[in-house]
Amino acid sequence: MERRPPSSPNRRRLLSALAGVGAAGLAGCLGADSAPSAATAPDPAGSPAPATPDGGGLPDVDAPTDEYVAGNADFGLALLGRLADDAPNENRFLSPYSVGVALAMTYAGARGETRTELAETMRFRPTGEALHESVAALRADLPLSDGSAEEDETSTTGDSTGDDGAPFRLSGANALWGQSAYPFREEFLTTLERYYGAGLGRVNFRKRPEKARKAINGWVADRTEERIPDLFPEGTIDARTRLVLANAVYFRANWADTFDEAATEPGEFTALDGSTDEVPMMRQKAAFGFTEADGAKVLKLPYAGGTTEMALLLPPRERFRAFERSLDADRLADLLDATEERKVDVRLPQFEFRSKLKLAKRLAAMGMPTAFTRRANFDGMAEGDADANLELGSVLHEAYVRVDEQGTEAAAATGVEVVNTSATPNPPTFRADRPFLFVVRHRPTCAVLFLGRVADAAAAA
């Protein structure tokens, strides 16, 4: 039986921010311009600055990450469950890591009841400065590059290769854009630079919001290989915007044991609504982590390099929703811990889809309503009465996934806008011909990078 790995002691300096792709936009009415501090001097070109590639001078961090990882997985599974309740027959994909880091950055500027609700809803454990230390320590444990060509070369491991010769790639970066002459608090900016590697660039949201929006979207698109081309749709950044925080992640990995394309053939998939369709079904027989528990089959498919894997959970179709609702971080960990390596006959559909999600109402319903009202308190972001009170407006998340014989490609984006105011003679089978859940995680830390549900493979073919 595989035991849950402890947190890695290897704390590398951060190259840049991870978190799926995340972004936060902060808005409020501004009176007369205030002089910026030296640390927030405007970018001479008037355009967003790139993320600090070395993590903003982040020192070695040796904070525990287990509590943060478990809490983030709990949040992601709870959010996925709410999305499924809203549309039970639809495929969904998201990055709890992305949403978690984007909201952790927002948490740095929250105060009072707003801060408490945000921490409870996001399952932040620990809180306060220790939260930022935990996020930074986890980022340091991940095999992360900053998305540049030079750094990406250092993140490739393993023997098999993808289209560009890279069998494994996980890249990410954070950046911060603020209204010119806006009096952001030095403590807030220091926290984001120290723990998230987010350097500040100055823009003019009041007079040129569309130019800023396009530049920010371009930065995100570039960091996600164009998979997230329009994180902030037209109209989401306007003259009220005062700050945008963005983080981007791109993941591509080959399977440690790739599927033979010649073995892929049409197979029947029964969707959650009972309809059936033929879909491209991949197949291979090999040794994988496998177990059966409470009628559900659990399979782990490792990626090249051995540090990440996809875990698939296949309950009986008639019990899929009950299983999905019952899943939390502890149960997920127990199921994955119980797997044992054995030869398995695997049949898995190819799939590719994206999810575009509006999360504001769901987050409010999950326990943080104050942040979306006039009672919101984000006094930790700016000095004095710089603006009318800030509150969260929209929270947007977009995620993309593609799974084929070679491996997996995934990217995600989160945008937070703040506005004013047992063994058998034959190998067991894992035939994913009905709805299933899947998780992409970093094995040494157990961090859930992405998770999703395939309710209808035909809709994702």
XYZ file of C-alpha atoms in Angstrom:
461
model
C 0.000 0.000 0.000
C 1.346 3.410 -0.914
C 1.606 5.789 2.005
C 0.888 9.486 1.782
C 4.196 11.229 1.091
C 5.381 13.846 3.578
C 6.061 17.408 2.552
C 9.333 17.658 0.688
C 12.147 19.334 2.649
C 13.561 20.788 -0.535
C 12.567 24.467 -0.535
C 13.864 26.033 -3.710
C 13.791 29.738 -4.421
C 10.633 30.509 -6.320
C 10.982 31.178 -10.012
C 7.546 32.806 -10.120
C 3.969 32.334 -9.030
C 1.871 29.222 -9.568
C -1.857 28.838 -9.089
C -3.443 27.671 -12.206
C -3.916 30.911 -13.947
C -5.352 33.416 -11.548
C -6.124 37.081 -11.632
C -7.679 39.639 -9.356
C -8.921 43.048 -10.442
C -9.446 45.729 -7.810
C -11.599 48.764 -8.409
C -12.887 51.825 -6.602
C -13.602 55.536 -7.248
C -10.459 57.662 -7.066
C -10.231 61.287 -6.102
C -7.108 63.336 -6.657
C -3.997 61.397 -7.627
C -1.717 60.529 -4.740
C 2.018 60.213 -4.975
C 3.169 56.604 -5.176
C 5.842 55.226 -2.922
C 9.262 54.459 -4.330
C 8.419 50.749 -4.382
C 5.409 51.406 -6.611
C 6.891 53.806 -9.142
C 5.020 53.784 -12.475
C 6.352 51.715 -15.299
C 7.919 54.190 -17.749
C 6.184 52.586 -20.704
C 2.815 52.745 -18.988
C 2.232 49.047 -19.565
C 2.056 46.029 -17.248
C 5.378 44.796 -15.931
C 6.335 41.142 -16.139
C 6.446 38.979 -13.057
C 9.656 39.057 -11.101
C 11.337 35.948 -12.523
C 13.181 34.963 -9.353
C 10.176 35.232 -7.063
C 10.861 38.771 -5.935
C 13.868 37.869 -3.784
C 11.926 35.267 -1.796
C 14.163 33.692 0.848
C 14.187 29.992 1.591
C 10.883 29.092 3.256
C 10.391 26.041 5.433
C 6.716 26.260 6.332
C 4.395 23.225 6.621
C 2.169 22.727 3.593
C 0.048 19.688 4.556
C -2.764 21.732 6.113
C -2.891 24.164 3.217
C -2.886 21.347 0.626
C -5.699 19.484 2.406
C -7.769 22.621 2.846
C -7.323 23.598 -0.796
C -8.412 20.131 -1.947
C -11.471 20.345 0.334
C -12.391 23.697 -1.197
C -11.925 22.425 -4.749
C -14.075 19.351 -4.195
C -16.782 21.428 -2.506
C -16.768 23.898 -5.398
C -16.896 21.113 -7.982
C -19.869 19.664 -6.108
C -21.743 22.959 -6.247
C -21.052 23.276 -9.960
C -22.378 19.744 -10.436
C -25.519 20.585 -8.464
C -26.161 23.485 -10.840
C -25.597 21.416 -14.008
C -25.319 17.679 -13.168
C -25.021 16.489 -16.776
C -22.197 18.840 -17.817
C -18.443 18.274 -17.843
C -16.491 20.554 -15.507
C -12.806 21.273 -15.019
C -11.099 23.663 -12.626
C -7.890 24.357 -10.752
C -8.423 24.626 -6.992
C -4.784 25.635 -6.798
C -5.482 28.589 -9.092
C -8.508 29.812 -7.187
C -6.706 29.237 -3.894
C -3.645 31.323 -4.720
C -5.666 34.120 -6.358
C -7.826 34.397 -3.232
C -4.817 34.061 -0.919
C -3.360 37.127 -2.632
C -6.711 38.890 -2.149
C -6.752 37.762 1.503
C -3.509 39.697 2.045
C -5.495 42.931 1.678
C -8.690 41.858 3.474
C -9.497 42.823 7.046
C -12.118 42.109 9.719
C -15.185 40.013 8.903
C -14.261 39.985 5.200
C -10.909 38.370 6.004
C -12.476 35.794 8.354
C -15.179 34.742 5.886
C -12.697 34.520 3.043
C -10.382 32.251 5.055
C -13.232 29.982 6.179
C -14.763 29.671 2.704
C -11.431 28.940 1.062
C -10.531 26.452 3.849
C -7.311 28.372 4.436
C -5.212 26.528 6.984
C -3.219 28.155 8.480
C -4.183 31.841 8.338
C -2.375 35.145 8.673
C 1.273 35.376 7.695
C 1.557 31.590 8.043
C -0.860 31.184 5.122
C 1.426 33.111 2.783
C 4.434 31.165 4.071
C 2.649 27.873 3.348
C 1.706 28.933 -0.175
C 5.266 30.047 -0.850
C 6.697 26.809 0.548
C 4.378 24.749 -1.647
C 5.344 26.787 -4.716
C 8.980 26.111 -3.901
C 8.320 22.367 -3.748
C 6.670 22.246 -7.162
C 8.788 21.576 -10.292
C 7.927 25.031 -11.538
C 9.487 27.234 -14.201
C 8.511 30.819 -14.934
C 7.182 30.136 -18.428
C 10.149 31.542 -20.313
C 11.843 29.387 -22.934
C 15.100 29.290 -20.980
C 13.468 28.272 -17.723
C 11.162 25.743 -19.370
C 14.204 23.793 -20.460
C 15.044 23.225 -16.803
C 11.608 21.792 -16.024
C 11.663 18.871 -18.455
C 12.313 15.413 -17.079
C 11.727 11.842 -18.154
C 12.409 9.839 -21.283
C 9.401 10.197 -23.605
C 8.900 13.435 -25.482
C 6.016 15.563 -26.666
C 5.624 17.632 -29.803
C 8.369 20.060 -28.749
C 10.636 17.448 -27.151
C 9.482 18.221 -23.608
C 7.952 15.241 -21.749
C 6.972 17.358 -18.746
C 6.348 21.041 -18.230
C 4.830 23.018 -15.384
C 5.262 26.763 -15.696
C 3.769 29.707 -13.926
C 4.237 33.365 -13.036
C 2.570 36.148 -11.031
C 2.303 39.815 -11.895
C 0.659 42.854 -10.394
C -0.741 45.948 -12.143
C -1.888 49.056 -10.268
C -3.393 52.432 -11.052
C -0.731 55.105 -11.489
C -0.228 57.263 -8.376
C -2.561 55.092 -6.286
C -1.396 54.825 -2.634
C -1.137 51.072 -2.194
C 0.027 49.976 1.221
C 3.686 49.066 1.341
C 2.964 46.041 3.562
C 0.474 44.654 1.024
C 2.877 45.062 -1.901
C 5.739 43.560 0.076
C 3.664 40.485 0.973
C 2.703 39.865 -2.646
C 6.266 40.325 -3.866
C 7.876 38.302 -1.068
C 5.572 35.277 -1.102
C 4.019 35.349 -4.581
C 6.772 36.913 -6.697
C 4.367 39.569 -7.980
C 6.175 42.761 -8.949
C 4.080 45.887 -9.526
C 3.704 47.660 -12.867
C 1.750 50.913 -13.166
C -1.038 51.490 -15.705
C -3.776 54.051 -16.242
C -7.048 52.195 -15.731
C -8.994 55.440 -15.429
C -8.159 56.724 -18.912
C -7.079 53.620 -20.835
C -8.778 50.573 -19.260
C -9.164 48.714 -22.555
C -5.469 49.021 -23.322
C -4.652 47.644 -19.883
C -7.170 44.785 -20.275
C -5.660 43.693 -23.573
C -2.139 43.853 -22.182
C -3.071 41.759 -19.137
C -4.913 39.212 -21.259
C -1.908 39.059 -23.574
C 0.391 38.344 -20.647
C -1.888 35.531 -19.432
C -2.272 34.078 -22.933
C 1.492 34.067 -23.409
C 2.002 32.243 -20.097
C -0.613 29.599 -20.941
C 0.390 28.841 -24.532
C -2.714 30.736 -25.722
C -5.048 28.273 -23.956
C -6.505 31.108 -21.857
C -6.635 33.948 -24.388
C -9.297 36.193 -22.829
C -9.241 35.921 -19.041
C -10.865 39.318 -18.613
C -13.714 39.681 -21.147
C -14.543 43.076 -22.563
C -16.093 45.318 -19.939
C -14.673 43.561 -16.863
C -11.858 46.077 -16.502
C -12.992 49.687 -16.594
C -12.215 53.138 -15.238
C -13.065 52.011 -11.689
C -10.317 49.368 -11.620
C -7.440 50.124 -9.299
C -5.480 46.877 -9.130
C -5.202 43.608 -11.039
C -3.343 40.596 -9.700
C -2.649 37.812 -12.166
C -1.054 34.399 -11.935
C -0.755 31.894 -14.748
C -0.014 28.189 -14.951
C 0.479 25.854 -17.864
C 0.813 22.077 -17.517
C 1.767 19.537 -20.152
C 3.020 16.048 -19.396
C 3.387 12.782 -21.260
C 2.237 9.581 -19.646
C 5.077 7.524 -18.176
C 3.571 4.726 -20.293
C 1.948 6.270 -23.359
C -1.071 4.700 -25.017
C -0.561 3.132 -28.430
C -2.569 5.159 -30.925
C -3.156 1.994 -32.966
C -5.038 0.528 -30.002
C -7.503 3.424 -29.844
C -10.891 2.471 -31.270
C -14.511 3.591 -30.978
C -16.157 2.558 -27.728
C -19.520 3.204 -26.140
C -19.810 5.740 -23.324
C -22.982 5.992 -21.236
C -23.452 9.558 -20.042
C -24.912 10.549 -16.696
C -28.277 11.254 -18.300
C -28.392 7.684 -19.676
C -27.646 8.538 -23.310
C -24.973 6.540 -25.155
C -22.484 7.572 -27.819
C -19.352 6.220 -29.429
C -16.156 7.997 -28.429
C -12.428 7.391 -29.153
C -11.423 4.910 -26.421
C -7.712 4.483 -25.641
C -6.459 1.152 -24.285
C -3.386 -0.378 -22.673
C -2.478 -3.157 -20.230
C 0.257 -2.271 -17.756
C 1.065 -2.044 -14.045
C -0.630 0.904 -12.338
C -1.786 1.867 -8.861
C -5.281 0.396 -8.526
C -7.910 -0.386 -5.908
C -11.644 -0.992 -5.534
C -13.547 0.454 -2.579
C -17.281 0.724 -1.953
C -17.971 -0.285 -5.537
C -15.745 2.463 -6.977
C -12.566 1.775 -8.946
C -9.539 3.995 -8.433
C -6.658 4.199 -10.919
C -3.444 6.230 -10.874
C -1.680 7.022 -14.164
C 1.790 8.539 -13.613
C 3.289 11.169 -15.899
C 6.862 11.200 -17.174
C 9.306 12.214 -14.480
C 7.291 10.597 -11.693
C 6.367 13.748 -9.759
C 2.806 14.133 -11.050
C -0.048 11.764 -11.785
C -3.660 11.616 -12.844
C -5.988 9.800 -10.485
C -9.300 8.564 -11.901
C -12.287 7.612 -9.755
C -14.982 5.487 -11.374
C -18.081 4.802 -9.224
C -21.162 2.941 -10.517
C -23.165 5.304 -12.749
C -26.260 5.097 -10.541
C -24.158 6.128 -7.521
C -22.003 8.740 -9.244
C -23.677 11.808 -7.708
C -23.740 10.319 -4.199
C -20.048 9.418 -4.498
C -19.222 12.867 -5.835
C -21.035 14.584 -2.973
C -19.293 12.435 -0.362
C -15.771 13.092 -1.598
C -13.534 15.327 0.499
C -9.778 15.687 0.901
C -9.474 12.975 3.563
C -11.475 10.416 1.611
C -9.629 11.225 -1.592
C -6.291 10.744 0.182
C -7.448 7.469 1.737
C -8.581 6.104 -1.630
C -5.318 7.033 -3.311
C -3.282 5.656 -0.399
C -5.069 2.324 -0.733
C -3.935 1.706 -4.314
C -1.443 -1.058 -5.008
C 0.514 -1.563 -8.194
C -0.894 -4.333 -10.319
C -1.513 -5.079 -13.963
C -4.664 -3.344 -15.150
C -6.535 -3.365 -18.453
C -7.195 0.368 -18.914
C -9.715 1.871 -21.306
C -9.997 5.622 -21.180
C -11.748 8.017 -23.555
C -9.887 10.869 -25.159
C -11.373 14.159 -24.041
C -10.854 17.876 -24.488
C -12.971 20.687 -23.105
C -12.871 23.947 -21.197
C -14.954 25.403 -18.382
C -15.764 29.108 -18.051
C -17.175 29.748 -14.604
C -18.651 32.724 -12.767
C -17.892 32.083 -9.114
C -19.050 35.205 -7.252
C -22.504 33.941 -6.267
C -21.171 30.473 -5.463
C -18.432 31.820 -3.228
C -20.921 34.066 -1.447
C -23.209 31.076 -0.901
C -20.273 29.016 0.354
C -19.637 31.451 3.196
C -18.084 34.770 2.114
C -21.008 37.091 1.291
C -19.560 40.189 2.986
C -16.770 40.535 0.414
C -19.385 41.197 -2.284
C -21.211 43.963 -0.392
C -20.639 47.533 0.739
C -19.606 46.105 4.126
C -16.478 44.566 2.544
C -13.216 45.543 4.202
C -10.106 45.618 2.014
C -8.355 48.344 3.982
C -5.131 46.326 3.829
C -4.704 47.226 0.167
C -4.537 51.020 0.173
C -3.729 53.943 2.450
C -6.399 55.956 4.226
C -9.396 57.230 2.293
C -7.838 56.724 -1.117
C -11.166 55.584 -2.526
C -14.662 54.704 -1.518
C -14.822 51.263 0.040
C -13.708 48.401 -2.169
C -15.753 45.235 -2.631
C -15.474 42.154 -4.790
C -17.412 42.340 -8.041
C -16.900 39.317 -10.288
C -14.846 36.196 -9.702
C -14.136 34.404 -12.984
C -12.422 31.081 -13.567
C -11.499 29.425 -16.842
C -9.779 26.065 -17.272
C -8.808 23.929 -20.259
C -7.858 20.227 -20.428
C -6.912 17.802 -23.186
C -6.184 14.093 -22.611
C -4.947 11.819 -25.416
C -2.586 8.888 -26.028
C 0.492 11.041 -25.410
C -0.512 12.666 -22.142
C -2.284 15.703 -20.719
C -2.319 19.443 -21.396
C -4.028 21.813 -18.974
C -4.250 25.489 -18.112
C -6.463 27.515 -15.824
C -7.334 31.101 -14.962
C -8.982 32.868 -12.047
C -10.011 36.515 -12.115
C -11.123 38.455 -9.038
C -12.475 41.936 -9.723
C -12.788 44.347 -6.833
C -15.161 47.223 -7.476
C -16.222 50.235 -5.526
C -18.310 50.432 -3.028
C -8.463 -7.783 -4.289
C -6.197 -9.969 -6.840
C -7.809 -12.183 -9.546
C -6.360 -14.606 -12.162
C -7.015 -12.014 -14.868
C -6.028 -8.358 -14.545
C -8.779 -6.052 -13.294
C -10.335 -3.714 -15.805
C -10.760 0.013 -15.573
C -13.175 0.833 -18.363
C -14.174 4.468 -18.150
C -17.322 4.025 -20.221
C -19.458 5.976 -17.780
C -19.064 9.224 -15.817
C -15.846 9.578 -13.840
C -13.856 12.092 -11.818
C -10.193 12.904 -12.368
C -7.488 14.671 -10.400
C -4.050 15.920 -11.471
C -1.784 16.154 -8.453
C 1.827 16.706 -7.481
C 2.840 13.446 -5.815
C 5.488 14.618 -3.298
C 3.150 17.225 -1.746
C -0.221 15.695 -2.758
C -1.217 19.167 -4.014
C -4.287 18.999 -6.252
C -3.368 21.107 -9.274
C -6.490 20.369 -11.323
C -9.663 18.328 -10.909
C -12.698 17.607 -13.029
C -15.654 15.451 -13.916
C -16.539 13.819 -17.230
C -20.293 13.317 -17.257
C -20.535 13.045 -21.051
C -17.419 12.019 -22.952
C -19.151 12.501 -26.296
C -19.538 16.201 -25.501
C -15.791 16.361 -24.833
C -14.626 14.388 -27.889
